[in-house]
């Protein structure tokens, strides 16, 4: 019985390490949301769609340089 636990412990540790590596790689792909995005959402929730659209349009502007 004790031998079984000793064999399962390294396997469980390796499995946890693999899961942790996979999660950290997925987190690196996510872009952080800007403050302006949350301001736009706040305007939408407060039923101010005109202000929300203005904020979201500013977020979509692209600098050609």
Short mmCIF file of N, CA and C in Angstrom, two decimals:
data_model
loop_
_atom_site.label_atom_id
_atom_site.label_comp_id
_atom_site.label_asym_id
_atom_site.label_seq_id
_atom_site.Cartn_x
_atom_site.Cartn_y
_atom_site.Cartn_z
N UNK A 1 0.82 -1.20 0.00
CA UNK A 1 0.00 0.00 0.00
C UNK A 1 0.87 1.26 0.00
N UNK A 2 1.90 1.25 0.84
CA UNK A 2 2.78 2.41 0.92
C UNK A 2 3.55 2.59 -0.38
N UNK A 3 3.92 1.50 -1.02
CA UNK A 3 4.65 1.57 -2.28
C UNK A 3 3.80 2.22 -3.38
N UNK A 4 2.50 1.98 -3.35
CA UNK A 4 1.61 2.59 -4.34
C UNK A 4 1.60 4.10 -4.18
N UNK A 5 1.54 4.56 -2.96
CA UNK A 5 1.51 6.01 -2.71
C UNK A 5 2.84 6.64 -3.13
N UNK A 6 3.92 5.96 -2.90
CA UNK A 6 5.22 6.49 -3.29
C UNK A 6 5.36 6.58 -4.80
N UNK A 7 4.70 5.71 -5.54
CA UNK A 7 4.73 5.78 -7.00
C UNK A 7 3.80 6.87 -7.52
N UNK A 8 2.67 7.07 -6.87
CA UNK A 8 1.70 8.06 -7.33
C UNK A 8 2.12 9.50 -7.03
N UNK A 9 2.91 9.70 -6.02
CA UNK A 9 3.32 11.05 -5.64
C UNK A 9 4.11 11.76 -6.74
N UNK A 10 5.14 11.16 -7.33
CA UNK A 10 5.85 11.85 -8.42
C UNK A 10 4.98 12.04 -9.67
N UNK A 11 4.09 11.11 -9.92
CA UNK A 11 3.19 11.24 -11.08
C UNK A 11 2.25 12.41 -10.87
N UNK A 12 1.70 12.55 -9.67
CA UNK A 12 0.80 13.66 -9.37
C UNK A 12 1.55 14.99 -9.43
N UNK A 13 2.78 15.02 -8.95
CA UNK A 13 3.58 16.25 -9.00
C UNK A 13 3.87 16.65 -10.44
N UNK A 14 4.22 15.68 -11.28
CA UNK A 14 4.49 15.96 -12.69
C UNK A 14 3.23 16.45 -13.40
N UNK A 15 2.11 15.83 -13.10
CA UNK A 15 0.84 16.23 -13.72
C UNK A 15 0.49 17.67 -13.31
N UNK A 16 0.67 18.00 -12.05
CA UNK A 16 0.41 19.37 -11.60
C UNK A 16 1.34 20.38 -12.25
N UNK A 17 2.59 20.00 -12.45
CA UNK A 17 3.54 20.89 -13.11
C UNK A 17 3.14 21.14 -14.56
N UNK A 18 2.71 20.08 -15.25
CA UNK A 18 2.29 20.21 -16.66
C UNK A 18 1.06 21.11 -16.76
N UNK A 19 0.08 20.91 -15.89
CA UNK A 19 -1.12 21.74 -15.89
C UNK A 19 -0.76 23.20 -15.60
N UNK A 20 0.14 23.43 -14.68
CA UNK A 20 0.57 24.79 -14.35
C UNK A 20 1.26 25.46 -15.52
N UNK A 21 2.08 24.74 -16.24
CA UNK A 21 2.78 25.31 -17.40
C UNK A 21 1.79 25.66 -18.50
N UNK A 22 0.81 24.81 -18.70
CA UNK A 22 -0.18 25.05 -19.75
C UNK A 22 -1.01 26.30 -19.43
N UNK A 23 -1.36 26.48 -18.17
CA UNK A 23 -2.16 27.64 -17.77
C UNK A 23 -1.35 28.92 -17.90
N UNK A 24 -0.08 28.91 -17.54
CA UNK A 24 0.72 30.12 -17.63
C UNK A 24 0.96 30.51 -19.08
N UNK A 25 1.06 29.57 -19.98
CA UNK A 25 1.22 29.88 -21.40
C UNK A 25 -0.04 30.52 -21.95
N UNK A 26 -1.20 30.07 -21.49
CA UNK A 26 -2.47 30.65 -21.95
C UNK A 26 -2.63 32.07 -21.41
N UNK A 27 -2.15 32.32 -20.19
CA UNK A 27 -2.26 33.66 -19.61
C UNK A 27 -1.40 34.67 -20.35
N UNK A 28 -0.29 34.25 -20.91
CA UNK A 28 0.59 35.17 -21.63
C UNK A 28 -0.06 35.66 -22.93
N UNK A 29 -0.98 34.88 -23.49
CA UNK A 29 -1.61 35.26 -24.74
C UNK A 29 -2.69 36.32 -24.55
N UNK A 30 -3.21 36.48 -23.36
CA UNK A 30 -4.27 37.44 -23.10
C UNK A 30 -3.70 38.84 -23.00
N UNK A 31 -4.37 39.79 -23.63
CA UNK A 31 -3.96 41.18 -23.52
C UNK A 31 -4.69 41.80 -22.34
N UNK A 32 -4.00 42.62 -21.58
CA UNK A 32 -4.70 43.29 -20.48
C UNK A 32 -5.71 44.30 -21.01
N UNK A 33 -6.85 44.37 -20.37
CA UNK A 33 -7.89 45.31 -20.78
C UNK A 33 -7.53 46.71 -20.27
N UNK A 34 -7.79 47.69 -21.11
CA UNK A 34 -7.44 49.04 -20.72
C UNK A 34 -8.52 49.66 -19.83
N UNK A 35 -8.15 50.71 -19.18
CA UNK A 35 -9.07 51.44 -18.31
C UNK A 35 -10.24 52.00 -19.11
N UNK A 36 -9.96 52.45 -20.32
CA UNK A 36 -11.01 53.04 -21.16
C UNK A 36 -12.10 52.01 -21.50
N UNK A 37 -11.71 50.75 -21.64
CA UNK A 37 -12.69 49.71 -21.93
C UNK A 37 -13.71 49.62 -20.80
N UNK A 38 -13.23 49.65 -19.56
CA UNK A 38 -14.14 49.57 -18.43
C UNK A 38 -14.98 50.84 -18.29
N UNK A 39 -14.42 51.97 -18.68
CA UNK A 39 -15.22 53.21 -18.68
C UNK A 39 -16.37 53.08 -19.68
N UNK A 40 -16.07 52.53 -20.86
CA UNK A 40 -17.12 52.31 -21.86
C UNK A 40 -18.19 51.35 -21.38
N UNK A 41 -17.78 50.29 -20.72
CA UNK A 41 -18.76 49.35 -20.16
C UNK A 41 -19.62 50.01 -19.09
N UNK A 42 -18.99 50.86 -18.30
CA UNK A 42 -19.74 51.59 -17.27
C UNK A 42 -20.80 52.48 -17.91
N UNK A 43 -20.44 53.15 -18.99
CA UNK A 43 -21.42 53.98 -19.69
C UNK A 43 -22.57 53.13 -20.22
N UNK A 44 -22.26 51.94 -20.73
CA UNK A 44 -23.33 51.07 -21.23
C UNK A 44 -24.26 50.63 -20.11
N UNK A 45 -23.67 50.29 -18.97
CA UNK A 45 -24.50 49.84 -17.85
C UNK A 45 -25.33 50.98 -17.26
N UNK A 46 -24.84 52.21 -17.40
CA UNK A 46 -25.58 53.37 -16.90
C UNK A 46 -26.51 53.96 -17.96
N UNK A 47 -26.73 53.18 -19.02
CA UNK A 47 -27.64 53.56 -20.10
C UNK A 47 -27.25 54.88 -20.74
N UNK A 48 -25.96 55.02 -21.05
CA UNK A 48 -25.43 56.17 -21.78
C UNK A 48 -24.69 55.65 -23.02
N UNK A 49 -25.45 55.13 -24.00
CA UNK A 49 -24.79 54.47 -25.14
C UNK A 49 -23.98 55.42 -26.00
N UNK A 50 -24.36 56.70 -26.09
CA UNK A 50 -23.60 57.63 -26.92
C UNK A 50 -22.19 57.81 -26.40
N UNK A 51 -22.05 57.96 -25.10
CA UNK A 51 -20.72 58.11 -24.51
C UNK A 51 -19.93 56.80 -24.65
N UNK A 52 -20.61 55.68 -24.51
CA UNK A 52 -19.94 54.38 -24.63
C UNK A 52 -19.40 54.18 -26.03
N UNK A 53 -20.18 54.54 -27.03
CA UNK A 53 -19.72 54.40 -28.42
C UNK A 53 -18.50 55.28 -28.66
N UNK A 54 -18.50 56.50 -28.14
CA UNK A 54 -17.35 57.39 -28.30
C UNK A 54 -16.09 56.77 -27.70
N UNK A 55 -16.22 56.18 -26.53
CA UNK A 55 -15.06 55.57 -25.87
C UNK A 55 -14.57 54.38 -26.68
N UNK A 56 -15.48 53.54 -27.15
CA UNK A 56 -15.08 52.35 -27.89
C UNK A 56 -14.48 52.72 -29.25
N UNK A 57 -14.96 53.77 -29.88
CA UNK A 57 -14.39 54.21 -31.15
C UNK A 57 -12.95 54.70 -30.93
N UNK A 58 -12.72 55.40 -29.84
CA UNK A 58 -11.37 55.84 -29.54
C UNK A 58 -10.42 54.67 -29.30
N UNK A 59 -10.95 53.60 -28.74
CA UNK A 59 -10.12 52.40 -28.54
C UNK A 59 -9.76 51.72 -29.84
N UNK A 60 -10.61 51.86 -30.85
CA UNK A 60 -10.38 51.20 -32.13
C UNK A 60 -9.46 51.99 -33.05
N UNK A 61 -9.20 53.24 -32.75
CA UNK A 61 -8.33 54.04 -33.61
C UNK A 61 -6.94 53.44 -33.64
N UNK A 62 -6.37 53.36 -34.83
CA UNK A 62 -5.07 52.74 -35.03
C UNK A 62 -4.07 53.81 -35.47
N UNK A 63 -2.91 53.77 -34.90
CA UNK A 63 -1.84 54.69 -35.27
C UNK A 63 -1.07 54.05 -36.44
N UNK A 64 -1.00 54.76 -37.59
CA UNK A 64 -0.33 54.21 -38.76
C UNK A 64 1.18 54.14 -38.60
N UNK A 65 1.73 54.91 -37.69
CA UNK A 65 3.19 54.87 -37.50
C UNK A 65 3.52 53.66 -36.69
#
